[in-house]
Short mmCIF file of C-alpha atoms in Angstrom, two decimals:
data_model
loop_
_atom_site.label_atom_id
_atom_site.label_comp_id
_atom_site.label_asym_id
_atom_site.label_seq_id
_atom_site.Cartn_x
_atom_site.Cartn_y
_atom_site.Cartn_z
CA UNK A 27 -36.63 14.18 -27.64
CA UNK A 28 -33.98 12.55 -29.87
CA UNK A 29 -31.00 11.27 -27.96
CA UNK A 30 -28.64 13.38 -30.07
CA UNK A 31 -30.46 16.61 -29.09
CA UNK A 32 -30.51 15.53 -25.45
CA UNK A 33 -26.79 14.85 -25.52
CA UNK A 34 -25.86 18.19 -27.07
CA UNK A 35 -28.15 19.99 -24.61
CA UNK A 36 -26.45 18.34 -21.64
CA UNK A 37 -22.90 17.92 -22.93
CA UNK A 38 -21.57 21.03 -21.14
CA UNK A 39 -22.83 19.75 -17.78
CA UNK A 40 -21.38 16.26 -18.25
CA UNK A 41 -17.98 17.35 -19.47
CA UNK A 42 -17.84 19.90 -16.64
CA UNK A 43 -18.53 17.20 -14.04
CA UNK A 44 -16.11 14.80 -15.73
CA UNK A 45 -13.40 17.47 -15.50
CA UNK A 46 -14.05 17.91 -11.78
CA UNK A 47 -13.96 14.18 -11.22
CA UNK A 48 -10.66 13.57 -13.00
CA UNK A 49 -9.10 16.53 -11.28
CA UNK A 50 -8.57 18.82 -14.28
CA UNK A 51 -11.07 21.40 -12.98
CA UNK A 52 -11.69 22.85 -9.56
CA UNK A 53 -14.78 21.70 -7.65
CA UNK A 54 -17.06 24.73 -7.35
CA UNK A 55 -19.65 25.42 -4.70
CA UNK A 56 -22.49 24.50 -7.04
CA UNK A 57 -21.22 20.93 -7.46
CA UNK A 58 -24.18 19.53 -5.47
CA UNK A 59 -26.56 21.36 -7.80
CA UNK A 60 -24.68 20.00 -10.81
CA UNK A 61 -24.94 16.55 -9.29
CA UNK A 62 -28.69 16.86 -8.91
CA UNK A 63 -29.00 17.93 -12.53
CA UNK A 64 -26.92 14.92 -13.50
CA UNK A 65 -29.23 12.67 -11.54
CA UNK A 66 -32.12 14.16 -13.46
CA UNK A 67 -30.30 13.49 -16.74
CA UNK A 68 -29.89 9.86 -15.76
CA UNK A 69 -33.53 9.52 -14.79
CA UNK A 70 -34.66 11.05 -18.08
CA UNK A 71 -32.28 8.91 -20.09
CA UNK A 72 -33.59 5.78 -18.35
CA UNK A 73 -37.23 6.73 -18.78
CA UNK A 74 -36.85 7.58 -22.48
CA UNK A 75 -34.99 4.39 -23.19
CA UNK A 76 -31.86 6.01 -24.54
CA UNK A 77 -28.99 3.77 -25.48
CA UNK A 78 -27.41 1.58 -22.78
CA UNK A 79 -24.08 3.22 -23.57
CA UNK A 80 -25.50 6.59 -22.55
CA UNK A 81 -27.29 5.37 -19.43
CA UNK A 82 -24.21 3.36 -18.33
CA UNK A 83 -22.05 6.42 -18.83
CA UNK A 84 -24.39 8.60 -16.75
CA UNK A 85 -24.75 5.84 -14.17
CA UNK A 86 -21.01 5.67 -13.68
CA UNK A 87 -20.77 9.46 -13.57
CA UNK A 88 -23.45 9.57 -10.88
CA UNK A 89 -21.68 6.86 -8.87
CA UNK A 90 -18.40 8.81 -8.96
CA UNK A 91 -20.16 12.06 -7.98
CA UNK A 92 -21.94 10.29 -5.14
CA UNK A 93 -18.60 9.07 -3.78
CA UNK A 94 -17.06 12.49 -4.23
CA UNK A 95 -19.89 14.26 -2.42
CA UNK A 96 -20.68 11.89 0.40
CA UNK A 97 -17.34 10.15 0.83
CA UNK A 98 -15.67 13.24 2.25
CA UNK A 99 -14.18 12.54 5.65
CA UNK A 100 -15.36 14.94 8.32
CA UNK A 101 -12.37 16.82 9.67
CA UNK A 102 -11.77 16.01 13.30
CA UNK A 103 -8.66 17.91 14.38
CA UNK A 104 -8.95 17.00 18.06
CA UNK A 105 -9.52 13.34 17.42
CA UNK A 106 -6.16 12.02 18.71
CA UNK A 107 -6.23 14.06 21.91
CA UNK A 108 -9.86 13.22 22.58
CA UNK A 109 -9.13 9.56 21.92
CA UNK A 110 -6.19 9.54 24.30
CA UNK A 111 -7.79 11.56 27.11
CA UNK A 112 -11.32 10.17 26.97
CA UNK A 113 -12.45 7.58 24.44
CA UNK A 114 -9.80 4.95 25.05
CA UNK A 115 -9.88 4.77 28.88
CA UNK A 116 -13.67 5.17 28.95
CA UNK A 117 -14.19 2.24 26.57
CA UNK A 118 -11.83 0.12 28.59
CA UNK A 119 -13.72 0.89 31.81
CA UNK A 120 -17.01 0.09 30.10
CA UNK A 121 -15.60 -3.36 29.35
CA UNK A 122 -14.36 -3.96 32.87
CA UNK A 123 -16.05 -7.38 33.05
CA UNK A 124 -14.23 -8.67 30.00
CA UNK A 125 -11.03 -7.06 31.22
CA UNK A 126 -11.43 -8.89 34.52
CA UNK A 127 -11.98 -12.15 32.62
CA UNK A 128 -8.93 -11.54 30.43
CA UNK A 129 -6.80 -10.65 33.46
CA UNK A 130 -8.04 -13.65 35.36
CA UNK A 131 -7.23 -15.94 32.44
CA UNK A 132 -3.76 -14.50 31.91
CA UNK A 133 -2.63 -13.99 35.54
CA UNK A 134 -4.58 -17.00 36.83
CA UNK A 135 -2.85 -19.38 34.45
CA UNK A 136 0.48 -17.62 35.14
CA UNK A 137 -0.02 -18.01 38.88
CA UNK A 138 -1.14 -21.65 38.71
CA UNK A 139 1.72 -22.77 36.44
CA UNK A 140 4.16 -20.60 38.40
CA UNK A 141 3.23 -22.20 41.70
CA UNK A 142 3.22 -25.66 40.15
CA UNK A 143 6.74 -25.18 38.83
CA UNK A 144 7.84 -23.56 42.09
CA UNK A 145 6.79 -26.52 44.23
CA UNK A 146 7.28 -29.29 41.70
CA UNK A 147 10.12 -28.10 39.46
CA UNK A 148 10.09 -31.20 37.25
CA UNK A 149 6.70 -30.07 35.91
CA UNK A 150 8.52 -27.30 34.03
CA UNK A 151 9.62 -29.92 31.53
CA UNK A 152 6.03 -30.70 30.61
CA UNK A 153 5.52 -27.10 29.43
CA UNK A 154 8.85 -26.53 27.75
CA UNK A 155 11.80 -28.58 26.57
CA UNK A 156 14.92 -28.73 28.71
CA UNK A 157 16.88 -26.97 25.97
CA UNK A 158 14.49 -23.99 26.03
CA UNK A 159 14.67 -23.77 29.82
CA UNK A 160 18.45 -23.86 29.71
CA UNK A 161 18.44 -21.18 27.03
CA UNK A 162 16.25 -18.91 29.19
CA UNK A 163 18.50 -19.63 32.16
CA UNK A 164 21.55 -18.66 30.14
CA UNK A 165 19.98 -15.48 28.84
CA UNK A 166 19.39 -14.07 32.32
CA UNK A 167 22.77 -14.80 33.86
CA UNK A 168 24.00 -11.80 35.87
CA UNK A 169 27.15 -11.41 33.78
CA UNK A 170 25.35 -11.03 30.44
CA UNK A 171 25.98 -7.66 28.81
CA UNK A 172 22.63 -7.65 27.05
CA UNK A 173 20.04 -9.38 29.13
CA UNK A 174 17.20 -11.47 27.79
CA UNK A 175 18.36 -11.81 24.19
CA UNK A 176 21.15 -14.34 24.06
CA UNK A 177 23.57 -11.49 24.29
CA UNK A 178 24.43 -11.11 20.62
CA UNK A 179 21.93 -8.78 18.95
CA UNK A 180 21.73 -5.02 19.10
CA UNK A 181 18.99 -2.90 20.61
CA UNK A 182 17.43 -1.85 17.31
CA UNK A 183 17.42 -5.41 16.08
CA UNK A 184 15.40 -6.55 19.10
CA UNK A 185 13.16 -3.49 18.89
CA UNK A 186 12.23 -4.39 15.29
CA UNK A 187 11.68 -8.00 16.24
CA UNK A 188 9.50 -7.12 19.23
CA UNK A 189 7.28 -4.87 17.08
CA UNK A 190 6.86 -7.43 14.32
CA UNK A 191 6.29 -10.31 16.73
CA UNK A 192 4.42 -8.82 19.69
CA UNK A 193 2.02 -6.50 17.88
CA UNK A 194 1.21 -9.36 15.51
CA UNK A 195 0.39 -11.56 18.50
CA UNK A 196 -1.93 -8.85 19.82
CA UNK A 197 -3.67 -8.51 16.45
CA UNK A 198 -4.09 -12.29 16.15
CA UNK A 199 -5.49 -12.46 19.68
CA UNK A 200 -8.06 -9.87 18.69
CA UNK A 201 -9.02 -11.20 15.26
CA UNK A 202 -9.41 -14.85 16.29
CA UNK A 203 -11.84 -13.73 18.99
CA UNK A 204 -14.54 -13.73 16.34
CA UNK A 205 -14.78 -17.51 16.83
CA UNK A 206 -16.79 -17.13 20.03
CA UNK A 207 -13.76 -15.75 21.88
CA UNK A 208 -12.25 -19.21 22.42
CA UNK A 209 -8.97 -18.69 20.51
CA UNK A 210 -8.54 -15.41 22.36
CA UNK A 211 -8.81 -17.12 25.73
CA UNK A 212 -6.40 -19.80 24.56
CA UNK A 213 -3.91 -17.14 23.44
CA UNK A 214 -4.21 -15.31 26.77
CA UNK A 215 -3.84 -18.55 28.70
CA UNK A 216 -0.82 -19.78 26.74
CA UNK A 217 0.97 -16.42 27.12
CA UNK A 218 0.17 -16.51 30.84
CA UNK A 219 1.51 -20.05 31.05
CA UNK A 220 4.71 -18.98 29.36
CA UNK A 221 5.23 -16.16 31.84
CA UNK A 222 4.38 -18.44 34.79
CA UNK A 223 6.81 -21.22 33.83
CA UNK A 224 9.71 -18.99 32.85
CA UNK A 225 9.20 -16.59 35.75
CA UNK A 226 9.03 -19.38 38.27
CA UNK A 227 11.90 -21.34 36.76
CA UNK A 228 14.22 -18.32 36.77
CA UNK A 229 13.09 -17.23 40.25
CA UNK A 230 14.27 -20.50 41.75
CA UNK A 231 17.86 -19.56 41.03
CA UNK A 232 18.97 -16.68 43.24
CA UNK A 233 21.33 -15.42 40.55
CA UNK A 234 18.83 -15.11 37.72
CA UNK A 235 15.89 -13.95 39.85
CA UNK A 236 16.71 -10.20 40.09
CA UNK A 237 18.04 -10.10 36.52
CA UNK A 238 14.84 -11.55 35.10
CA UNK A 239 12.35 -9.50 37.08
CA UNK A 240 14.24 -6.23 36.61
CA UNK A 241 14.25 -6.94 32.90
CA UNK A 242 10.58 -7.76 32.73
CA UNK A 243 8.99 -5.25 35.06
CA UNK A 244 9.11 -2.07 32.97
CA UNK A 245 7.89 -3.16 29.53
CA UNK A 246 5.46 -5.75 30.92
CA UNK A 247 3.25 -2.91 32.17
CA UNK A 248 2.54 -1.89 28.57
CA UNK A 249 2.92 -5.25 26.92
CA UNK A 250 0.59 -7.27 29.17
CA UNK A 251 -1.97 -4.45 29.20
CA UNK A 252 -1.83 -4.38 25.39
CA UNK A 253 -2.36 -8.12 25.19
CA UNK A 254 -5.20 -8.03 27.72
CA UNK A 255 -6.94 -5.23 25.80
CA UNK A 256 -6.53 -7.14 22.50
CA UNK A 257 -8.18 -10.02 24.31
CA UNK A 258 -11.01 -7.79 25.55
CA UNK A 259 -11.71 -6.55 22.03
CA UNK A 260 -11.53 -10.05 20.62
CA UNK A 261 -13.92 -11.49 23.22
CA UNK A 262 -16.37 -8.63 22.62
CA UNK A 263 -16.47 -9.63 18.93
CA UNK A 264 -17.04 -13.23 19.88
CA UNK A 265 -19.81 -12.28 22.30
CA UNK A 266 -21.53 -10.20 19.61
CA UNK A 267 -21.79 -13.38 17.59
CA UNK A 268 -22.97 -15.59 20.46
CA UNK A 269 -25.24 -13.07 22.13
CA UNK A 270 -26.32 -10.44 19.64
CA UNK A 271 -29.19 -9.18 21.81
CA UNK A 272 -31.86 -7.35 19.86
CA UNK A 273 -29.67 -6.80 16.82
CA UNK A 274 -29.10 -9.18 13.97
CA UNK A 275 -25.77 -10.97 14.22
CA UNK A 276 -24.36 -8.91 11.37
CA UNK A 277 -25.34 -5.63 13.03
CA UNK A 278 -24.16 -6.78 16.43
CA UNK A 279 -20.74 -7.55 14.89
CA UNK A 280 -20.68 -4.16 13.19
CA UNK A 281 -21.61 -2.36 16.40
CA UNK A 282 -19.11 -4.33 18.48
CA UNK A 283 -16.27 -3.69 16.05
CA UNK A 284 -17.07 0.00 15.99
CA UNK A 285 -16.94 0.13 19.76
CA UNK A 286 -13.79 -1.95 20.03
CA UNK A 287 -11.79 -0.06 17.43
CA UNK A 288 -10.38 2.55 19.89
CA UNK A 289 -9.36 -0.30 22.19
CA UNK A 290 -7.56 -2.29 19.52
CA UNK A 291 -5.68 0.81 18.32
CA UNK A 292 -4.75 1.57 21.94
CA UNK A 293 -3.59 -1.98 22.50
CA UNK A 294 -1.38 -1.84 19.41
CA UNK A 295 0.15 1.46 20.55
CA UNK A 296 0.80 0.09 24.02
CA UNK A 297 2.56 -2.91 22.49
CA UNK A 298 4.70 -0.65 20.33
CA UNK A 299 5.54 1.42 23.42
CA UNK A 300 6.46 -1.82 25.21
CA UNK A 301 8.77 -2.72 22.30
CA UNK A 302 10.56 0.61 22.80
CA UNK A 303 11.09 -0.05 26.50
CA UNK A 304 12.01 -3.69 25.94
CA UNK A 305 14.55 -2.85 23.26
CA UNK A 306 16.17 0.26 24.69
CA UNK A 307 15.54 0.31 28.41
CA UNK A 308 14.85 -3.11 29.91
CA UNK A 309 17.90 -4.70 28.34
CA UNK A 310 20.32 -1.86 29.01
CA UNK A 311 23.22 -3.09 31.16
CA UNK A 312 24.19 0.41 32.21
CA UNK A 313 21.00 0.94 34.22
CA UNK A 314 21.13 -0.52 37.73
CA UNK A 315 18.49 -2.96 38.88
CA UNK A 316 16.96 -0.74 41.59
CA UNK A 317 16.36 2.01 39.05
CA UNK A 318 14.68 -0.48 36.74
CA UNK A 319 12.41 -1.68 39.56
CA UNK A 320 11.48 1.88 40.50
CA UNK A 321 10.78 2.97 36.92
CA UNK A 322 8.91 -0.28 36.27
CA UNK A 323 6.78 0.32 39.34
CA UNK A 324 6.00 3.86 38.20
CA UNK A 325 5.01 2.54 34.74
CA UNK A 326 2.63 -0.03 36.24
CA UNK A 327 1.13 2.63 38.49
CA UNK A 328 0.75 5.03 35.58
CA UNK A 329 -1.05 2.42 33.48
CA UNK A 330 -3.38 1.52 36.34
CA UNK A 331 -4.14 5.14 37.22
CA UNK A 332 -4.65 6.04 33.57
CA UNK A 333 -7.30 3.38 32.99
CA UNK A 334 -8.88 3.99 36.38
CA UNK A 335 -9.23 7.75 36.19
CA UNK A 336 -8.53 9.22 32.73
CA UNK A 337 -11.60 10.64 31.05
CA UNK A 338 -13.73 10.71 34.19
CA UNK A 339 -13.86 14.49 34.38
CA UNK A 340 -16.42 15.98 32.04
CA UNK A 341 -14.94 18.35 29.55
CA UNK B 19 -32.64 -7.68 -10.74
CA UNK B 20 -31.40 -11.04 -11.83
CA UNK B 21 -27.91 -10.07 -12.88
CA UNK B 22 -26.43 -10.39 -9.39
CA UNK B 23 -25.82 -6.69 -9.06
CA UNK B 24 -26.35 -4.89 -5.85
CA UNK B 25 -28.68 -1.92 -6.00
CA UNK B 26 -28.31 0.97 -3.58
CA UNK B 27 -30.70 3.87 -3.65
CA UNK B 28 -29.20 7.26 -2.91
CA UNK B 29 -30.99 10.19 -1.28
CA UNK B 30 -31.47 11.64 -4.78
CA UNK B 31 -33.48 8.58 -5.74
CA UNK B 32 -30.82 7.24 -8.07
CA UNK B 33 -29.90 3.58 -8.04
CA UNK B 34 -26.21 2.77 -7.76
CA UNK B 35 -25.43 -0.60 -9.24
CA UNK B 36 -22.47 -2.46 -7.81
CA UNK B 37 -21.24 -5.89 -8.83
CA UNK B 38 -19.90 -7.92 -5.86
CA UNK B 39 -16.71 -9.83 -6.64
CA UNK B 40 -16.65 -13.58 -6.04
CA UNK B 41 -14.09 -15.74 -4.22
CA UNK B 42 -12.07 -16.83 -7.26
CA UNK B 43 -11.10 -13.42 -8.55
CA UNK B 44 -10.50 -12.16 -5.03
CA UNK B 45 -8.21 -15.08 -4.33
CA UNK B 46 -6.32 -14.24 -7.50
CA UNK B 47 -5.99 -10.59 -6.44
CA UNK B 48 -4.88 -11.72 -2.99
CA UNK B 49 -2.26 -14.05 -4.45
CA UNK B 50 -0.81 -11.18 -6.49
CA UNK B 51 -0.68 -8.97 -3.39
CA UNK B 52 0.97 -11.79 -1.50
CA UNK B 53 3.63 -12.10 -4.19
CA UNK B 54 4.22 -8.34 -4.02
CA UNK B 55 4.60 -8.62 -0.25
CA UNK B 56 7.02 -11.53 -0.60
CA UNK B 57 9.11 -9.44 -3.03
CA UNK B 58 9.11 -6.46 -0.65
CA UNK B 59 9.99 -8.66 2.30
CA UNK B 60 12.68 -10.47 0.33
CA UNK B 61 14.32 -7.22 -0.84
CA UNK B 62 14.04 -5.76 2.66
CA UNK B 63 15.81 -8.75 4.14
CA UNK B 64 18.35 -8.85 1.29
CA UNK B 65 19.29 -5.16 1.64
CA UNK B 66 19.31 -4.87 5.41
CA UNK B 67 20.52 -8.26 6.57
CA UNK B 68 23.93 -8.59 8.10
CA UNK B 69 24.06 -5.75 10.59
CA UNK B 70 22.30 -5.52 13.93
CA UNK B 71 20.68 -2.23 12.90
CA UNK B 72 19.50 -3.89 9.70
CA UNK B 73 17.80 -6.68 11.61
CA UNK B 74 15.71 -4.11 13.44
CA UNK B 75 14.84 -2.36 10.21
CA UNK B 76 13.77 -5.71 8.74
CA UNK B 77 11.39 -6.21 11.65
CA UNK B 78 9.89 -2.79 11.05
CA UNK B 79 9.62 -3.39 7.29
CA UNK B 80 7.90 -6.73 7.85
CA UNK B 81 5.49 -5.15 10.29
CA UNK B 82 4.57 -2.14 8.17
CA UNK B 83 4.38 -4.05 4.91
CA UNK B 84 2.36 -6.92 6.38
CA UNK B 85 -0.21 -4.99 8.44
CA UNK B 86 0.04 -1.54 6.86
CA UNK B 87 0.24 -2.23 3.13
CA UNK B 88 -3.42 -3.20 2.52
CA UNK B 89 -4.71 -0.44 4.81
CA UNK B 90 -2.63 2.26 3.16
CA UNK B 91 -3.65 1.07 -0.30
CA UNK B 92 -7.33 1.05 0.61
CA UNK B 93 -7.34 4.46 2.28
CA UNK B 94 -5.05 6.42 -0.07
CA UNK B 95 -5.55 4.60 -3.40
CA UNK B 96 -9.35 4.40 -3.48
CA UNK B 97 -9.75 0.94 -2.08
CA UNK B 98 -7.36 -0.73 -4.47
CA UNK B 99 -4.18 -2.58 -3.68
CA UNK B 100 -1.89 -3.66 -6.51
CA UNK B 101 -3.63 -7.03 -6.80
CA UNK B 102 -7.10 -5.49 -6.76
CA UNK B 103 -6.07 -2.93 -9.36
CA UNK B 104 -4.73 -5.63 -11.63
CA UNK B 105 -7.96 -7.62 -11.43
CA UNK B 106 -10.26 -4.60 -11.57
CA UNK B 107 -11.62 -4.83 -8.03
CA UNK B 108 -12.06 -2.25 -5.31
CA UNK B 109 -13.11 -2.11 -1.68
CA UNK B 110 -16.08 0.02 -0.76
CA UNK B 111 -18.21 0.55 2.29
CA UNK B 112 -21.58 -1.22 2.23
CA UNK B 113 -23.18 2.12 1.27
CA UNK B 114 -20.95 2.48 -1.79
CA UNK B 115 -18.66 5.13 -0.30
CA UNK B 116 -14.84 4.91 -0.01
CA UNK B 117 -13.43 3.07 3.02
CA UNK B 118 -11.83 5.00 5.89
CA UNK B 119 -9.14 4.08 8.38
CA UNK B 120 -11.45 2.22 10.74
CA UNK B 121 -13.15 0.05 8.13
CA UNK B 122 -9.90 -0.73 6.38
CA UNK B 123 -7.97 -1.53 9.54
CA UNK B 124 -10.74 -3.79 10.85
CA UNK B 125 -11.26 -5.75 7.66
CA UNK B 126 -7.54 -6.37 7.31
CA UNK B 127 -7.14 -7.34 10.98
CA UNK B 128 -10.00 -9.86 10.77
CA UNK B 129 -8.28 -11.34 7.70
CA UNK B 130 -6.36 -13.32 10.34
CA UNK B 131 -9.61 -14.95 11.43
CA UNK B 132 -10.58 -15.52 7.81
CA UNK B 133 -7.33 -17.39 7.31
CA UNK B 134 -8.14 -19.91 10.08
CA UNK B 135 -7.99 -22.86 10.30
CA UNK B 136 -5.93 -22.83 7.10
CA UNK B 137 -5.67 -21.02 3.77
CA UNK B 138 -8.66 -18.73 4.25
CA UNK B 139 -11.07 -21.59 4.82
CA UNK B 140 -13.31 -19.52 7.15
CA UNK B 141 -13.25 -16.60 4.71
CA UNK B 142 -14.21 -18.83 1.79
CA UNK B 143 -17.03 -20.47 3.72
CA UNK B 144 -18.30 -17.07 4.80
CA UNK B 145 -18.11 -15.74 1.25
CA UNK B 146 -20.06 -18.69 -0.11
CA UNK B 147 -22.79 -18.25 2.50
CA UNK B 148 -23.07 -14.49 2.07
CA UNK B 149 -25.19 -13.02 -0.70
CA UNK B 150 -22.61 -10.37 -1.45
CA UNK B 151 -19.54 -12.62 -1.17
CA UNK B 152 -18.32 -10.91 1.99
CA UNK B 153 -15.74 -12.56 4.17
CA UNK B 154 -15.77 -12.21 7.98
CA UNK B 155 -13.61 -9.11 7.86
CA UNK B 156 -15.96 -7.45 5.44
CA UNK B 157 -18.95 -8.19 7.60
CA UNK B 158 -17.25 -6.93 10.75
CA UNK B 159 -16.01 -3.72 9.08
CA UNK B 160 -19.14 -3.16 6.96
CA UNK B 161 -17.27 -3.24 3.66
CA UNK B 162 -17.50 -5.18 0.40
CA UNK B 163 -15.32 -5.92 -2.59
CA UNK B 164 -16.87 -4.99 -5.95
CA UNK B 165 -15.80 -4.78 -9.55
CA UNK B 166 -14.37 -1.42 -10.45
CA UNK B 167 -16.37 -0.01 -13.28
CA UNK B 168 -14.61 2.12 -15.84
CA UNK B 169 -16.29 5.08 -17.48
CA UNK B 170 -17.58 3.56 -20.72
CA UNK B 171 -16.68 5.14 -24.06
CA UNK B 172 -19.74 6.60 -25.70
CA UNK B 173 -19.21 7.67 -29.26
CA UNK B 174 -19.74 4.94 -31.82
CA UNK B 175 -21.46 4.63 -35.20
CA UNK B 176 -19.33 7.52 -36.40
CA UNK B 177 -19.17 6.44 -40.05
CA UNK B 178 -22.68 4.99 -40.37
CA UNK B 179 -25.54 6.69 -42.14
CA UNK B 180 -28.41 6.84 -39.61
CA UNK B 181 -31.68 5.34 -40.78
CA UNK B 182 -35.20 5.81 -39.53
CA UNK B 183 -37.18 2.75 -38.46
CA UNK B 184 -40.40 1.99 -40.26
CA UNK B 185 -41.32 -0.08 -37.22
CA UNK B 186 -41.70 1.52 -33.75
CA UNK B 187 -39.39 -0.11 -31.22
CA UNK B 188 -40.07 -0.12 -27.47
CA UNK B 189 -37.34 1.32 -25.21
CA UNK B 190 -36.42 -2.23 -24.20
CA UNK B 191 -36.04 -3.30 -27.82
CA UNK B 192 -33.94 -0.22 -28.53
CA UNK B 193 -31.63 -1.11 -25.62
CA UNK B 194 -31.28 -4.65 -26.91
CA UNK B 195 -30.47 -3.47 -30.45
CA UNK B 196 -27.91 -0.85 -29.38
CA UNK B 197 -26.48 -3.23 -26.77
CA UNK B 198 -25.86 -5.72 -29.58
CA UNK B 199 -23.72 -3.25 -31.51
CA UNK B 200 -21.88 -2.24 -28.36
CA UNK B 201 -20.72 -5.84 -28.11
CA UNK B 202 -20.06 -6.17 -31.82
CA UNK B 203 -16.30 -6.31 -31.50
CA UNK B 204 -16.54 -9.34 -29.21
CA UNK B 205 -18.69 -11.35 -31.59
CA UNK B 206 -17.67 -13.06 -34.85
CA UNK B 207 -19.05 -11.58 -38.06
CA UNK B 208 -20.95 -14.79 -38.91
CA UNK B 209 -22.71 -14.67 -35.56
CA UNK B 210 -23.67 -11.03 -36.08
CA UNK B 211 -25.11 -11.88 -39.50
CA UNK B 212 -26.98 -14.80 -38.07
CA UNK B 213 -28.48 -12.58 -35.40
CA UNK B 214 -29.29 -9.92 -38.00
CA UNK B 215 -31.20 -12.56 -40.01
CA UNK B 216 -33.53 -13.01 -37.04
CA UNK B 217 -34.56 -9.37 -37.51
CA UNK B 218 -35.86 -10.14 -41.02
CA UNK B 219 -39.47 -9.08 -40.13
CA UNK B 220 -38.15 -5.56 -39.42
CA UNK B 221 -35.52 -5.11 -42.08
CA UNK B 222 -36.93 -7.34 -44.79
CA UNK B 223 -33.40 -8.56 -45.51
CA UNK B 224 -31.10 -11.35 -44.35
CA UNK B 225 -27.40 -11.75 -43.55
CA UNK B 226 -24.93 -8.91 -44.19
CA UNK B 227 -27.52 -6.64 -45.77
CA UNK B 228 -29.80 -6.97 -42.77
CA UNK B 229 -26.82 -6.28 -40.48
CA UNK B 230 -26.01 -3.06 -42.32
CA UNK B 231 -29.64 -2.01 -42.13
CA UNK B 232 -29.76 -2.74 -38.39
CA UNK B 233 -26.55 -0.79 -37.84
CA UNK B 234 -28.13 2.17 -39.58
CA UNK B 235 -31.22 1.89 -37.37
CA UNK B 236 -29.09 1.67 -34.25
CA UNK B 237 -27.15 4.73 -35.36
CA UNK B 238 -30.42 6.52 -35.90
CA UNK B 239 -31.60 5.56 -32.43
CA UNK B 240 -28.52 7.00 -30.71
CA UNK B 241 -28.72 10.30 -32.55
#
């Protein structure tokens, strides 16, 4: 068959499909059937050696149809609720070993440096400069109107800063885990060290002790959990590369990232939640310290109970 | 295939040909995106700086534009950020379908690892080792960056009298001949005539006359 005849025979089909693809016509129920006929056109055009311009055109049309047909996202209206009530806590429990390792790294380093500074205070200067320590000491003086922020900035300002800074730290902790998990462990350890030194240094002064801990206790429940979970997801990626099991490294990485995605999203949301508390609650001078300790304790308990029990009941 | 294209076979038995994009053009697209981000960040800081409320808004703008911009572009604008659009690239899943939230978020998160130890050194090394020029983020998310192919224009030879060939051409020869005229605008006239002279055994002519004859044959083949 001459190409010209072929083209006039098929023109209606092609222009119809083109119209659907560029949005000028509605996609009808027989679009899959049209697509199959288009595939046949392409096969015929190839086999008969029609011009490259025609086969390229059909090729591109087929590619666009393929994406249109198979690229449709499946609607999952319950996804968020299911994720919150089941997927997220279940995945975290499945990774309890890595969570234990992350916690041990973070809290272990915090405890060791904390005790070191507590018993040998001059060691604090090997972790931080004297100016930094003085600055922290000044920030948590009992008289400060806005605790923990140098006293000059507003709540929203600090909220924005916490989101930009803390969530980015979580994301970096996760992403760098691909290098065998080592940078993740370093990030967890250095954050733990920071907490240990500052916490211990400010605890030694009876005036700053309650101010600091009442400031930290509430948002730390979400923030530390978020960081630990970022670390878990990052280490899982690194492990997939070191120990891919029966899969190829590439597939192990794909599988691990798919499994870790709910955790990394959860970690980011926890960190954002922490930024809310840190900006608007922890620093508020109008809330008394006992209330902060009680609410902080409730938050820690909620987080622990959530990850221990949520999603255990079968639906 | 020797042209470096990636061939995917669909359930209908059709091959989808995708051309993976190399490090240089991707770096260029990234640089443009980075400049766009700098402009956004600069204007955000310029507009909102000064007040305490503004400082918070700046933090939010930085966060959303830095982590959210590529993901939003890839999910809502068919895998194409401003830089990728300018350089004719797009992000697709390894199976040729559009990227979703998970793939996009993962590949952009892992970009941090690609950046290490400095200036995307890991990403570049990974791209050079990978057959499809994928960086770490692409491998983890199962995505790839390919050239965006435009729908080619079809009608040509509108004012040419079609001629019949006295000599039967194989499909492959037909493709070559028509392909030559599809690229005619990119080639100098002298070169076209020189090439047409090679076809002397078919046309019996040389130079411009042979070219006209060949054009007629090509027109006849497409009609």
